Short mmCIF file of C-alpha atoms in Angstrom, two decimals:
data_model
loop_
_atom_site.label_atom_id
_atom_site.label_comp_id
_atom_site.label_asym_id
_atom_site.label_seq_id
_atom_site.Cartn_x
_atom_site.Cartn_y
_atom_site.Cartn_z
CA ASP S 1 3.49 13.97 -9.68
CA GLY S 2 1.17 11.28 -9.24
CA THR S 3 3.19 9.07 -6.99
CA VAL S 4 2.93 7.45 -3.63
CA LEU S 5 5.90 6.54 -1.73
CA ALA S 6 5.78 3.97 1.11
CA ASN S 7 8.83 2.31 2.70
CA GLU S 8 9.15 -1.10 1.62
CA GLN S 9 12.30 -2.18 3.63
CA ILE S 10 10.35 -4.07 7.02
CA PRO S 11 12.30 -7.26 7.59
CA GLY S 12 10.21 -10.41 7.59
CA LEU S 13 7.15 -8.36 6.17
CA ALA S 14 5.81 -7.69 2.64
CA MET S 15 3.88 -4.66 1.65
CA HIS S 16 0.78 -4.83 -0.54
CA TYR S 17 -1.43 -2.19 -2.06
CA THR S 18 -4.33 -1.16 -3.83
CA ILE S 19 -5.25 1.91 -6.12
CA ASP S 20 -8.99 1.31 -6.10
CA GLY S 21 -9.81 1.87 -2.15
CA SER S 22 -10.43 -1.81 -1.46
CA VAL S 23 -8.64 -3.42 1.38
CA PRO S 24 -5.10 -5.01 0.37
CA THR S 25 -4.67 -8.90 0.43
CA THR S 26 -1.82 -11.19 -0.11
CA ARG S 27 -3.00 -11.15 -3.86
CA SER S 28 -2.81 -7.27 -4.30
CA PRO S 29 0.47 -5.92 -5.87
CA LEU S 30 3.67 -5.73 -3.98
CA VAL S 31 5.15 -2.19 -3.09
CA SER S 32 8.43 -2.19 -5.21
CA GLY S 33 8.86 1.37 -5.31
CA PRO S 34 6.95 4.44 -6.12
CA ILE S 35 3.11 3.73 -6.60
CA ALA S 36 1.18 5.78 -9.58
CA ALA S 37 -1.96 6.65 -8.49
CA THR S 38 -4.53 9.54 -8.22
CA GLY S 39 -7.28 8.47 -6.11
CA THR S 40 -7.33 6.07 -2.92
CA VAL S 41 -4.03 4.11 -2.18
CA ARG S 42 -4.07 1.81 0.72
CA VAL S 43 -1.07 -0.38 1.82
CA ALA S 44 -0.63 -3.11 4.45
CA ALA S 45 2.23 -4.93 5.75
CA PHE S 46 1.57 -8.79 5.53
CA ASP S 47 3.90 -11.63 7.63
CA HIS S 48 4.91 -14.81 6.54
CA ASN S 49 1.61 -16.37 7.57
CA GLY S 50 -0.38 -13.63 5.54
CA ARG S 51 -1.70 -11.85 8.65
CA ALA S 52 -1.90 -8.34 7.89
CA GLY S 53 -1.16 -5.19 10.01
CA THR S 54 -3.24 -2.09 9.89
CA VAL S 55 -4.26 -0.72 6.81
CA ALA S 56 -2.74 2.69 5.96
CA GLN S 57 -4.63 4.82 3.40
CA LEU S 58 -4.10 7.87 1.36
CA ASP S 59 -6.16 9.78 -0.92
CA ALA S 60 -3.39 10.90 -3.67
CA SER S 61 -5.71 13.19 -5.48
CA HIS S 62 -6.20 15.30 -2.21
CA ALA S 63 -2.49 14.81 -1.40
CA LEU S 64 -1.69 16.31 -5.02
CA ALA S 65 -4.18 18.88 -4.49
CA ARG S 66 -2.16 20.87 -1.43
#
């Protein structure tokens, strides 16, 4: 249905995402529920100092085609 779900229940971390394929930063939107997307979604968790963990990537259009 064009949405990506990410578990945002990680104590002490903030999850930020992009839908244009760029690497998420602390200025990217916060994950607060399903992400409406049809292209590349990238998500990263950030600690309180702004340090990012590994970036997860999903091609939503490919996932929808399955």
